[in-house]
PDB file of C-alpha atoms in Angstrom:
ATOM      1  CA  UNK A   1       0.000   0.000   0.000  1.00  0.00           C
ATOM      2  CA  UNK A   2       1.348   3.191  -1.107  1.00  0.00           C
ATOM      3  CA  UNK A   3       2.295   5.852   1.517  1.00  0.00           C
ATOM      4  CA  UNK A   4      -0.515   8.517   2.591  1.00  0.00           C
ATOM      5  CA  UNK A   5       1.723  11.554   1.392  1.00  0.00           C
ATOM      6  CA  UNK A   6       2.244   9.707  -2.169  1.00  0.00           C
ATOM      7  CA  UNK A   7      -0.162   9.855  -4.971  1.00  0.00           C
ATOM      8  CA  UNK A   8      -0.248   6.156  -5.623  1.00  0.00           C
ATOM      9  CA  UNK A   9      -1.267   7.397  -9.559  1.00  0.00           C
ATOM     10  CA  UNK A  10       1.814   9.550 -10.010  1.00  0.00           C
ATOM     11  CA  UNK A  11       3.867   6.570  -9.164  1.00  0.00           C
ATOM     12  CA  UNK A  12       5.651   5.568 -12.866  1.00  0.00           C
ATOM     13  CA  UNK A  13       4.987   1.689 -12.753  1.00  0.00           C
ATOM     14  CA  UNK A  14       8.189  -1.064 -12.330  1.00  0.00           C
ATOM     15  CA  UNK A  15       7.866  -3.182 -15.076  1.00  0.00           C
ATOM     16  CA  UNK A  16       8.090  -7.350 -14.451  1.00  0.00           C
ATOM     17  CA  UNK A  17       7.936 -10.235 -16.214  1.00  0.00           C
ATOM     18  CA  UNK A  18       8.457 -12.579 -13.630  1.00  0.00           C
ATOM     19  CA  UNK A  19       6.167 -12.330 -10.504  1.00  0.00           C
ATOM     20  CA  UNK A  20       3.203  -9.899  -9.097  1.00  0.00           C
ATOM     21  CA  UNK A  21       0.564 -10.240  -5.864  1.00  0.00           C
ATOM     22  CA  UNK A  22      -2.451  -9.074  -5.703  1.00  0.00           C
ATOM     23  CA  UNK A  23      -4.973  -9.350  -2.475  1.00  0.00           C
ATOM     24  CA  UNK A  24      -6.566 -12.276  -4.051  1.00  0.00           C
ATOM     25  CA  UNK A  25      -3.898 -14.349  -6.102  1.00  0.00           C
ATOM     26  CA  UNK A  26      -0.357 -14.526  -6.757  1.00  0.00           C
ATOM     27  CA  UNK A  27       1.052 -14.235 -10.382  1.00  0.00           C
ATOM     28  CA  UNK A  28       4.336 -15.806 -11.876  1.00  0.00           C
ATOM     29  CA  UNK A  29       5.553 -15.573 -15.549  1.00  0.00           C
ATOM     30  CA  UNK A  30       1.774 -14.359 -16.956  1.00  0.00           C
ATOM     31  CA  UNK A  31       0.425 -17.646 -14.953  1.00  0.00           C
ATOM     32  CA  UNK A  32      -1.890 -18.103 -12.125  1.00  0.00           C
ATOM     33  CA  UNK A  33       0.874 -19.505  -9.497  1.00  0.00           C
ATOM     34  CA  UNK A  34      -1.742 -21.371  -7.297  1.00  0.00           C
ATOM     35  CA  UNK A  35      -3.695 -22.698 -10.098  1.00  0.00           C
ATOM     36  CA  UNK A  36      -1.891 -22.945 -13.136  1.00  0.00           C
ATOM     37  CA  UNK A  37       1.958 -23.821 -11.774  1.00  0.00           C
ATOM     38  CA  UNK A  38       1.861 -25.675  -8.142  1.00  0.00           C
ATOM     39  CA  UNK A  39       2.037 -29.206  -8.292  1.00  0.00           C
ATOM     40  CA  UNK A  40       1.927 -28.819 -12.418  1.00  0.00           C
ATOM     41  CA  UNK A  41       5.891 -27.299 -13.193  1.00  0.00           C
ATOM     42  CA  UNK A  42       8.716 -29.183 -11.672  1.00  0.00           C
ATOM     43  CA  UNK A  43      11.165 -27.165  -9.661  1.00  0.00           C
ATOM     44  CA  UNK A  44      13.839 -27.924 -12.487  1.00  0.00           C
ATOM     45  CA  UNK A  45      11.010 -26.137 -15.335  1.00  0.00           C
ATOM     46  CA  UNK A  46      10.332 -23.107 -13.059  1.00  0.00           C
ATOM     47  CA  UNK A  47      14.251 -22.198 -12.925  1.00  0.00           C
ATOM     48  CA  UNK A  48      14.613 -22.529 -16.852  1.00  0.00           C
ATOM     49  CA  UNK A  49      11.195 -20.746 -17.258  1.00  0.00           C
ATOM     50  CA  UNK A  50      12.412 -17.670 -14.924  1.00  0.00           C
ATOM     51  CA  UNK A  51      15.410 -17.523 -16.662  1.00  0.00           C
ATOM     52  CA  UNK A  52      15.267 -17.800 -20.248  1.00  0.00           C
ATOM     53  CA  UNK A  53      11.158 -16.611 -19.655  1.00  0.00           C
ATOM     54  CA  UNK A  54      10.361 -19.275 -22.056  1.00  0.00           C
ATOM     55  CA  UNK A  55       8.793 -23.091 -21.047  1.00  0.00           C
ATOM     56  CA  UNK A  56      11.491 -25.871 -22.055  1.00  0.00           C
ATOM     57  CA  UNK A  57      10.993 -28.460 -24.411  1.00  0.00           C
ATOM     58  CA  UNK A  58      11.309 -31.604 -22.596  1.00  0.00           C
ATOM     59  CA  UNK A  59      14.073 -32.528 -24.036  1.00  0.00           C
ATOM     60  CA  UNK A  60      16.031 -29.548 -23.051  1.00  0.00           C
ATOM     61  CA  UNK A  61      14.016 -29.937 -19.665  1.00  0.00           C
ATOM     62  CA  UNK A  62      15.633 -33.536 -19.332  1.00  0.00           C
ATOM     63  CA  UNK A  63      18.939 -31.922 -20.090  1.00  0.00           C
ATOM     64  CA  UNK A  64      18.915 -29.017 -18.016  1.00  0.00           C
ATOM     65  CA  UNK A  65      18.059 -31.358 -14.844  1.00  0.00           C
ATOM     66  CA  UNK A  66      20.922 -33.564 -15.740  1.00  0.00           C
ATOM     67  CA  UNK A  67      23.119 -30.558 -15.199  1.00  0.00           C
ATOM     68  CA  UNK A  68      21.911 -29.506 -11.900  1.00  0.00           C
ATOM     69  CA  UNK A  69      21.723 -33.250 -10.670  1.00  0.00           C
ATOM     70  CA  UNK A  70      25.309 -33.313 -11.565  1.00  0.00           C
ATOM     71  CA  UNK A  71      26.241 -30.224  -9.894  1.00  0.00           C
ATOM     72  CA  UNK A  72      24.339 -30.705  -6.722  1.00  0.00           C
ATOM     73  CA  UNK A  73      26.724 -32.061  -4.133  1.00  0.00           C
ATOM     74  CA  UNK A  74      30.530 -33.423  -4.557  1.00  0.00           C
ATOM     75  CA  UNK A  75      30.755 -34.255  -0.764  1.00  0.00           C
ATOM     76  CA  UNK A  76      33.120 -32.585   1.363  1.00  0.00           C
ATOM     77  CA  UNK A  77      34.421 -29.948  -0.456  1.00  0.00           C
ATOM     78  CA  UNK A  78      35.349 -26.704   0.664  1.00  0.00           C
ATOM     79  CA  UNK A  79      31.862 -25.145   0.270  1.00  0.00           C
ATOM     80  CA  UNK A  80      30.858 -27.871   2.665  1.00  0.00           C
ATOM     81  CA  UNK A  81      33.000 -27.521   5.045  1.00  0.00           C
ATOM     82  CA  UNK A  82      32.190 -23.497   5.071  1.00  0.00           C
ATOM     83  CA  UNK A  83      28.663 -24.124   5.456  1.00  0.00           C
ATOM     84  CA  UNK A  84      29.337 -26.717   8.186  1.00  0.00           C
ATOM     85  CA  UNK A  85      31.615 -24.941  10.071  1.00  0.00           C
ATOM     86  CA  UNK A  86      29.866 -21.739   9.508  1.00  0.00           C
ATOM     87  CA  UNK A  87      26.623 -23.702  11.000  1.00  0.00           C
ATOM     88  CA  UNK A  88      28.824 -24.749  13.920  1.00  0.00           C
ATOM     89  CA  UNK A  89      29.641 -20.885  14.543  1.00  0.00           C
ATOM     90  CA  UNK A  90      26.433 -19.673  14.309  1.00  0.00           C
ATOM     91  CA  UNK A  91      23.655 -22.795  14.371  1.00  0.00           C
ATOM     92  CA  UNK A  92      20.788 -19.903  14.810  1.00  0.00           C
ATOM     93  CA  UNK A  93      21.677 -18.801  11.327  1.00  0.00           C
ATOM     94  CA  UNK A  94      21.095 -21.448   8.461  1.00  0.00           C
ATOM     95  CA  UNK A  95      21.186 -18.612   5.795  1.00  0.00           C
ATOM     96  CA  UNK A  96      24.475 -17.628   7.266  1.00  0.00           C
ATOM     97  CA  UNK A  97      25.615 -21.573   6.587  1.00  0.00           C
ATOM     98  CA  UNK A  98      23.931 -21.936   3.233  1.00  0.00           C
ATOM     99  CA  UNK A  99      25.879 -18.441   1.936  1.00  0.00           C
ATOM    100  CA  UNK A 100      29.074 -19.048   3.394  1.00  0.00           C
ATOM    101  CA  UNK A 101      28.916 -22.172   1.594  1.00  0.00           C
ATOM    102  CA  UNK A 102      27.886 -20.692  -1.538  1.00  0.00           C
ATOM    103  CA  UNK A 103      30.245 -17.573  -1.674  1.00  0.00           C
ATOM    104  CA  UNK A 104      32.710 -20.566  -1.981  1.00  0.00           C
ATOM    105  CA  UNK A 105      31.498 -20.871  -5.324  1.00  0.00           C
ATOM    106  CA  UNK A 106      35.021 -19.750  -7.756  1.00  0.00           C
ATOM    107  CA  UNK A 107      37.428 -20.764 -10.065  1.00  0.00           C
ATOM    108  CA  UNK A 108      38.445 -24.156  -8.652  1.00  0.00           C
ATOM    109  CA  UNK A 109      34.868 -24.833  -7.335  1.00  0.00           C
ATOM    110  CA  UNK A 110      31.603 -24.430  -9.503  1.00  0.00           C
ATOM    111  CA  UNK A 111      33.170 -21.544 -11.358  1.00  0.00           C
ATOM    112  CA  UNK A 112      34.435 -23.823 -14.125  1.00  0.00           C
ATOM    113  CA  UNK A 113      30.769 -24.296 -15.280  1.00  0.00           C
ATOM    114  CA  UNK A 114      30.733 -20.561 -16.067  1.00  0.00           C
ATOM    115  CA  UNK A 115      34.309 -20.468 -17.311  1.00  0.00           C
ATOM    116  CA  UNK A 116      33.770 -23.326 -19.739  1.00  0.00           C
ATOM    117  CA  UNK A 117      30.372 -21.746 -21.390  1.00  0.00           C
ATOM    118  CA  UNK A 118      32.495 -18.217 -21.652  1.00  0.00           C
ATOM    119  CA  UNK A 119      35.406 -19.843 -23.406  1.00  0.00           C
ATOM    120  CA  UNK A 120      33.559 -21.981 -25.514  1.00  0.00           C
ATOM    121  CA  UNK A 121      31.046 -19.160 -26.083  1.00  0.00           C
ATOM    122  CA  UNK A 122      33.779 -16.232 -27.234  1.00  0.00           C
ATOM    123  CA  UNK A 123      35.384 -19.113 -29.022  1.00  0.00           C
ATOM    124  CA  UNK A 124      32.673 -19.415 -31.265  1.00  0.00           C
ATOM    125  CA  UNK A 125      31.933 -16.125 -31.848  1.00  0.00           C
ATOM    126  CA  UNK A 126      35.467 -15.421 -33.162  1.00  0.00           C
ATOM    127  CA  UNK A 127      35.261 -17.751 -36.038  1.00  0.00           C
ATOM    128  CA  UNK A 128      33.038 -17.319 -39.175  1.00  0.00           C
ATOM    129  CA  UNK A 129      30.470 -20.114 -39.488  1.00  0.00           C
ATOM    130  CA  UNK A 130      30.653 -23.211 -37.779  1.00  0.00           C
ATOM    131  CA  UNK A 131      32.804 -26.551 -38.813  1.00  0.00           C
ATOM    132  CA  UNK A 132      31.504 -29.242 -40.722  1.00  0.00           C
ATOM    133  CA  UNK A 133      33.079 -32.295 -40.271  1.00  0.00           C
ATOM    134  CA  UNK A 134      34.666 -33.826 -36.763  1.00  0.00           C
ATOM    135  CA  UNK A 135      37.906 -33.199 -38.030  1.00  0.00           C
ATOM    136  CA  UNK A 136      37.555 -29.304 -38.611  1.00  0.00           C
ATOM    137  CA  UNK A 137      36.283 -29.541 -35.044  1.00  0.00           C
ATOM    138  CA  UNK A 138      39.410 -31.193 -34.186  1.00  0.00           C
ATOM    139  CA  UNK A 139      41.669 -28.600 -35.955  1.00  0.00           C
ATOM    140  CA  UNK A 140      39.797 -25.920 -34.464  1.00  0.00           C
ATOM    141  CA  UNK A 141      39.951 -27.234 -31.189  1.00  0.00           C
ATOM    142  CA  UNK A 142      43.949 -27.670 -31.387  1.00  0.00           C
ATOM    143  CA  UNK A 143      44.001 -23.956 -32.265  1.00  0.00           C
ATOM    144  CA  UNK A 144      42.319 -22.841 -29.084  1.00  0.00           C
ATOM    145  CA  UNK A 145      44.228 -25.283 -27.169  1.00  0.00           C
ATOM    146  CA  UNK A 146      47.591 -24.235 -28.646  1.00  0.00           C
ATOM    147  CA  UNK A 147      46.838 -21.073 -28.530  1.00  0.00           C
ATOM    148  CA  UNK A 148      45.885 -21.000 -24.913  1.00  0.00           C
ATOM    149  CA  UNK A 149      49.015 -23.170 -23.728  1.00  0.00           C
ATOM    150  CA  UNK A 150      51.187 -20.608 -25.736  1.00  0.00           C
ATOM    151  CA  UNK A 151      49.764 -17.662 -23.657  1.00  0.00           C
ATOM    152  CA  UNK A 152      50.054 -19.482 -19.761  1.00  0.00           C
ATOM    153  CA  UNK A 153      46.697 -19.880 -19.876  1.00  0.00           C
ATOM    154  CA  UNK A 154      44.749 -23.416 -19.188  1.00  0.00           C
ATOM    155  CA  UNK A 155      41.797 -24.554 -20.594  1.00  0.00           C
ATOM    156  CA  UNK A 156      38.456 -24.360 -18.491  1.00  0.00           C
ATOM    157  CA  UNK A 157      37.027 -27.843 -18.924  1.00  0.00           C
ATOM    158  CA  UNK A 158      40.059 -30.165 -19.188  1.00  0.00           C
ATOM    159  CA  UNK A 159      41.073 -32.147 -16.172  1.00  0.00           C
ATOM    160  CA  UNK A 160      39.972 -33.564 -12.959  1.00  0.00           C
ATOM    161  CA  UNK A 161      41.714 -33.560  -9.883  1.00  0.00           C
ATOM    162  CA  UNK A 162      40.344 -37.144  -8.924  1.00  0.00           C
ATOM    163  CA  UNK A 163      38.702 -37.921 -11.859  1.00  0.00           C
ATOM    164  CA  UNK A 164      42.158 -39.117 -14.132  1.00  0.00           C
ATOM    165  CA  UNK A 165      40.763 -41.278 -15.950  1.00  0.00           C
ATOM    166  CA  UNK A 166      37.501 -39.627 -17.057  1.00  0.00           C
ATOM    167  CA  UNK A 167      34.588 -38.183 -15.574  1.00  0.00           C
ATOM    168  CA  UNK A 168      31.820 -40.258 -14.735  1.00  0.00           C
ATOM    169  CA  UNK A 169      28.990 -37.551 -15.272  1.00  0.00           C
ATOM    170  CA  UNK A 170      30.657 -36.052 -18.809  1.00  0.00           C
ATOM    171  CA  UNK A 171      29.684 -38.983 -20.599  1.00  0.00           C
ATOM    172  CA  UNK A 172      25.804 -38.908 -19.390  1.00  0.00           C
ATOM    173  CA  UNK A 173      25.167 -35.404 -20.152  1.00  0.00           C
ATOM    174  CA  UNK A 174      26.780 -35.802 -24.143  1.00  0.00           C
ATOM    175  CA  UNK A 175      24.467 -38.714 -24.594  1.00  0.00           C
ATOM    176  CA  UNK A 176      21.556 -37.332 -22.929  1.00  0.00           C
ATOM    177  CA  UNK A 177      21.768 -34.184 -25.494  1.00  0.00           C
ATOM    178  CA  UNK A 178      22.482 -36.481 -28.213  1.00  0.00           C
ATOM    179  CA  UNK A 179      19.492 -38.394 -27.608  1.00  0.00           C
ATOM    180  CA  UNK A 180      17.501 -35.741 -27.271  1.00  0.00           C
ATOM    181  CA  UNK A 181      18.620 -34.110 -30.519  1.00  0.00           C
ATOM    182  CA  UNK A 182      20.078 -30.755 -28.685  1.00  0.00           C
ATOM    183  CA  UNK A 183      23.688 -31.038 -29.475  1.00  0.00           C
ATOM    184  CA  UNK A 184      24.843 -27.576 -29.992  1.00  0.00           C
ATOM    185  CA  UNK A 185      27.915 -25.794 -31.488  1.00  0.00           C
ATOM    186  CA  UNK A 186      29.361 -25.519 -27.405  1.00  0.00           C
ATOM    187  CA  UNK A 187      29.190 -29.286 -26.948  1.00  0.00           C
ATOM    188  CA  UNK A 188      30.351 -30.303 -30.275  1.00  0.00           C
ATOM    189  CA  UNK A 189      33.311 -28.152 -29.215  1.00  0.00           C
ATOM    190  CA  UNK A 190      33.736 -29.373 -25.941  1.00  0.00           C
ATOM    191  CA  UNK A 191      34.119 -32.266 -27.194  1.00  0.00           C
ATOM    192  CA  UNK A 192      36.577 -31.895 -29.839  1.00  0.00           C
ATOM    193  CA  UNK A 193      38.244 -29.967 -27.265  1.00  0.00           C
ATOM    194  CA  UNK A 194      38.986 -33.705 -25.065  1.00  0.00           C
ATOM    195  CA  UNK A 195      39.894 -35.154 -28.646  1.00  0.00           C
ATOM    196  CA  UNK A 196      42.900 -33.262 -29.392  1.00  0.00           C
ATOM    197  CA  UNK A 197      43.846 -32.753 -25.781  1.00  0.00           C
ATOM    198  CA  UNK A 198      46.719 -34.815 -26.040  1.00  0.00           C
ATOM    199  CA  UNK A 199      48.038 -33.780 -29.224  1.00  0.00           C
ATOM    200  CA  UNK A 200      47.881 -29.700 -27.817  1.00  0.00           C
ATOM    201  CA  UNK A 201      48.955 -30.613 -24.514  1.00  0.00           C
ATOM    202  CA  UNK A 202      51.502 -33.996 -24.433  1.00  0.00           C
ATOM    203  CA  UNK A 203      49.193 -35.095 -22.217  1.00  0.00           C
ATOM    204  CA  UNK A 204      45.725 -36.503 -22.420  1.00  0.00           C
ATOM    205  CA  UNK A 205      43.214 -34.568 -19.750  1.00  0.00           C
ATOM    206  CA  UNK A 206      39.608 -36.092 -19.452  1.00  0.00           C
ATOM    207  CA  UNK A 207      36.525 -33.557 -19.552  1.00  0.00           C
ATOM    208  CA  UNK A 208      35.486 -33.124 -16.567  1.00  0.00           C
ATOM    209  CA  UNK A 209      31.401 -32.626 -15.173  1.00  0.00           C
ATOM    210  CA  UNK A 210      31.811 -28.656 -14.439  1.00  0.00           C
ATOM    211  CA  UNK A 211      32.876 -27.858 -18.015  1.00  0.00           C
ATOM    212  CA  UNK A 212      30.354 -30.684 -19.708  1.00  0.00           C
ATOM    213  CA  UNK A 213      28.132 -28.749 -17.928  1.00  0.00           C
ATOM    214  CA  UNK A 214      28.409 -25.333 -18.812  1.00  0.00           C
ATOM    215  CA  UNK A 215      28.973 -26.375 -22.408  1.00  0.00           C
ATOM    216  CA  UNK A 216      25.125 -28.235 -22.419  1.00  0.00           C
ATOM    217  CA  UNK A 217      23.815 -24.806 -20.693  1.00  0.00           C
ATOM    218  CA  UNK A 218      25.122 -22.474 -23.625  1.00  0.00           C
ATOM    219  CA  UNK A 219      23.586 -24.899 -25.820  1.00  0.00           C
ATOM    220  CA  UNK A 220      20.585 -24.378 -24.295  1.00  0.00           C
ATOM    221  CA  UNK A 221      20.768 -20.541 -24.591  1.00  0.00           C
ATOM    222  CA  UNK A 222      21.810 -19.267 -21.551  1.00  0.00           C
ATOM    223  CA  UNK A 223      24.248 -16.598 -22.037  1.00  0.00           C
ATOM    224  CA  UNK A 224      27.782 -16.895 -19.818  1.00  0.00           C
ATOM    225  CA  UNK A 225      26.936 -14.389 -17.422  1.00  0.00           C
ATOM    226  CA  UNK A 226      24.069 -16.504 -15.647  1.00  0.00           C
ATOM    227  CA  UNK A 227      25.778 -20.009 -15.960  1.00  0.00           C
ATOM    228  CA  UNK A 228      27.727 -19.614 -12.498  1.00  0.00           C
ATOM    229  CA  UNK A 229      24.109 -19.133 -11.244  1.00  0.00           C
ATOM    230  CA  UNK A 230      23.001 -22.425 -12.135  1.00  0.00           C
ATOM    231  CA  UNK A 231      25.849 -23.865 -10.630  1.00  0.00           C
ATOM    232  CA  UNK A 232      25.011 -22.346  -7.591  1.00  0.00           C
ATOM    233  CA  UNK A 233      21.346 -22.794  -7.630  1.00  0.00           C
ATOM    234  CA  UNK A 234      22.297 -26.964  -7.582  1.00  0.00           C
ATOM    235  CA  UNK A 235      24.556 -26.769  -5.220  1.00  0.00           C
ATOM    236  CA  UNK A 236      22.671 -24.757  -2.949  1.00  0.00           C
ATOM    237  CA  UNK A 237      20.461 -28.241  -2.826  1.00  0.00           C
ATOM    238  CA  UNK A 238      23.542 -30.177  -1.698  1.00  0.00           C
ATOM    239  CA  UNK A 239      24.540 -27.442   0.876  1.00  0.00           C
ATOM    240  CA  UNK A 240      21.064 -27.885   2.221  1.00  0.00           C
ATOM    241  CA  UNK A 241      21.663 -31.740   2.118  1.00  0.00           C
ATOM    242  CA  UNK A 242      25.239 -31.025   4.341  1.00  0.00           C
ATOM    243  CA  UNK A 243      24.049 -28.866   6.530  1.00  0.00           C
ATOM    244  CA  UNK A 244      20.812 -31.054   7.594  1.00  0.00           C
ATOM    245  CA  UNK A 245      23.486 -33.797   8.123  1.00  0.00           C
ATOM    246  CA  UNK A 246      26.088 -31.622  10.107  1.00  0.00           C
ATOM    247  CA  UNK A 247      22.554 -31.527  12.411  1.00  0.00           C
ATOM    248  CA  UNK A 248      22.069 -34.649  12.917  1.00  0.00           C
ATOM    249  CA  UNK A 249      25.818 -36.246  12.743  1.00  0.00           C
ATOM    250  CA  UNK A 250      28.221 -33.166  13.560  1.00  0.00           C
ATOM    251  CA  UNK A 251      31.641 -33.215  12.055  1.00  0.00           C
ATOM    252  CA  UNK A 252      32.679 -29.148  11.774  1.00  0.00           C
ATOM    253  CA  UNK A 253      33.641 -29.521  15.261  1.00  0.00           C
ATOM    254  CA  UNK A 254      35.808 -32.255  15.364  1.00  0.00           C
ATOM    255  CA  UNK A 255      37.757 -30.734  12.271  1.00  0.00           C
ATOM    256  CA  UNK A 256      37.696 -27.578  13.909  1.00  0.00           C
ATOM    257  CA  UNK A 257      39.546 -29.208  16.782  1.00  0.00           C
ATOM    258  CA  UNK A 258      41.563 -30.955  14.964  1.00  0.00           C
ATOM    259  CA  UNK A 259      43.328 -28.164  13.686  1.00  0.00           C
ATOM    260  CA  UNK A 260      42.973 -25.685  16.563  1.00  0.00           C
ATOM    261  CA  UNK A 261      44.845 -28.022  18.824  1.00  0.00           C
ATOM    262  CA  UNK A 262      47.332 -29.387  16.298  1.00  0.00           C
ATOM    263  CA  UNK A 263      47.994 -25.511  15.518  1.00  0.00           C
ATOM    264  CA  UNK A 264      51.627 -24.899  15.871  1.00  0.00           C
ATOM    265  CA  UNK A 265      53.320 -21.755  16.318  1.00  0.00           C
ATOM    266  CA  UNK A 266      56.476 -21.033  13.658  1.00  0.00           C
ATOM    267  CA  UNK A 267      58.711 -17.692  13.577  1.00  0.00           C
ATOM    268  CA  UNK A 268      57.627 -15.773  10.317  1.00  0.00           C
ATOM    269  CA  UNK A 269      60.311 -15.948   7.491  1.00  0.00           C
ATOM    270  CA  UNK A 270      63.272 -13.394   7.658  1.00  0.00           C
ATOM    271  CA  UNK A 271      62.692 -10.614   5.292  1.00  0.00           C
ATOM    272  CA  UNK A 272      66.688  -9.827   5.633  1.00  0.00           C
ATOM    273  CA  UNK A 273      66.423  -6.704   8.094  1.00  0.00           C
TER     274      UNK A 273
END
């Protein structure tokens, strides 16, 4: 309700797509949300819907769930350990837990996802048209990887830190696009990308479930900029997950024990005054 010193019809209107309330009913995306969307749009089609503000098809639906199954929960990895220990500090404060744990989200850890779909993505838009056959894939692929090697740089995408000898999700989300008839331009790269590894490299690096994944997004039309989002909006499901579990079998405080009482003092280097 407007304020009794404003005019409520001088007020310039703030213009949404998304969602709008009412006394009587609640409205999301041009839909009736307690008639038209509960219990009728997964959780997985409401994200894609907000986003892109278009309905997926189902196969991009099946596609786009893959991805944030896949990017849900790795186990104890440093996001989970911030949101569990973060819990143990402050157990009043789950939001406090849940965005520790998700402000975690970088480079090494869920970053790649956007990292990949920028690379791929600017990639792509530097060349004129698209290759044809696998092996002007290939050659194309070498060029990046050469070129990216030459300048210090790595390669979002290629390697795992535990996953040497391939990546167990990479595999699932190629065939599910495949067999769905969504392979884009990003994947086909992606792929050629693992091909030629080796040859660019002298060394043979598997593609690895963050970069699959942010490769199957751009296909389905998110632009870079959001992908780290996704990423984050599946993992904030596996934070959940840890955090419900640090409540009912507590680590964070034997790790923070641990290394509190195995803390040992050492004189800082010499800086030769």
């Amino acid at each position: 309700m407007p304020h009794p010193s404003i005019n409520a019809d001088s007020i310039a209107p703030y213009s949404t797509s998304l969602g709008t309330s009412s006394a009587t009913e609640i409205r999301l995306l041009g839909h009736d949300l307690a008639d038209e969307l509960m219990g009728k749009v997964s959780f997985g089609e409401l994200a894609f819907w907000l986003v892109a503000l278009r309905r997926p098809q189902p196969g991009e639906l099946r596609l786009f769930e893959a991805v944030l199954v896949a990017l849900a929960d790795h186990g104890f990895t440093p996001t989970a350990l911030a949101a569990r220990l973060t819990y143990l500090s402050a157990p009043e404060s789950i939001q406090g837990a849940m965005a520790a744990g998700l402000l975690g989200g970088g480079s090494r850890f869920l970053g790649v996802t956007e990292d990949t779909g920028r690379f791929l993505s600017t990639a792509l838009a530097s060349r004129e048209g698209l290759p044809i056959s696998e092996t002007e894939w290939d050659d194309f692929a070498l060029s990046l990887v050469r070129t990216e090697r030459a300048a210090g740089r790595i390669v979002p995408g290629l390697g795992h830190p535990n996953h040497k000898g391939g990546d167990p999700r990479t595999p699932i989300i190629f065939d599910i696009a495949a067999h769905e008839g969504i392979t884009g331009p990003h994947l086909a790269l992606f792929a050629a990308l693992g091909r030629v590894s080796e040859r660019g490299l002298g060394k043979k690096l598997p593609l690895n479930g963050a970069g699959v994944c942010g490769a199957a997004l751009a296909d389905l039309g998110f632009p870079p900029d959001i992908l780290r989002g996704f990423a984050l909006l599946a993992r904030s499901a596996g934070l959940l997950g840890q955090i419900s579990e640090e409540m009912r079998a507590p680590i964070a405080n034997r790790i923070y024990m641990e290394v509190d009482r195995n803390a040992q003092y050492v004189s800082p280097p010499s800086d030769g005054t």
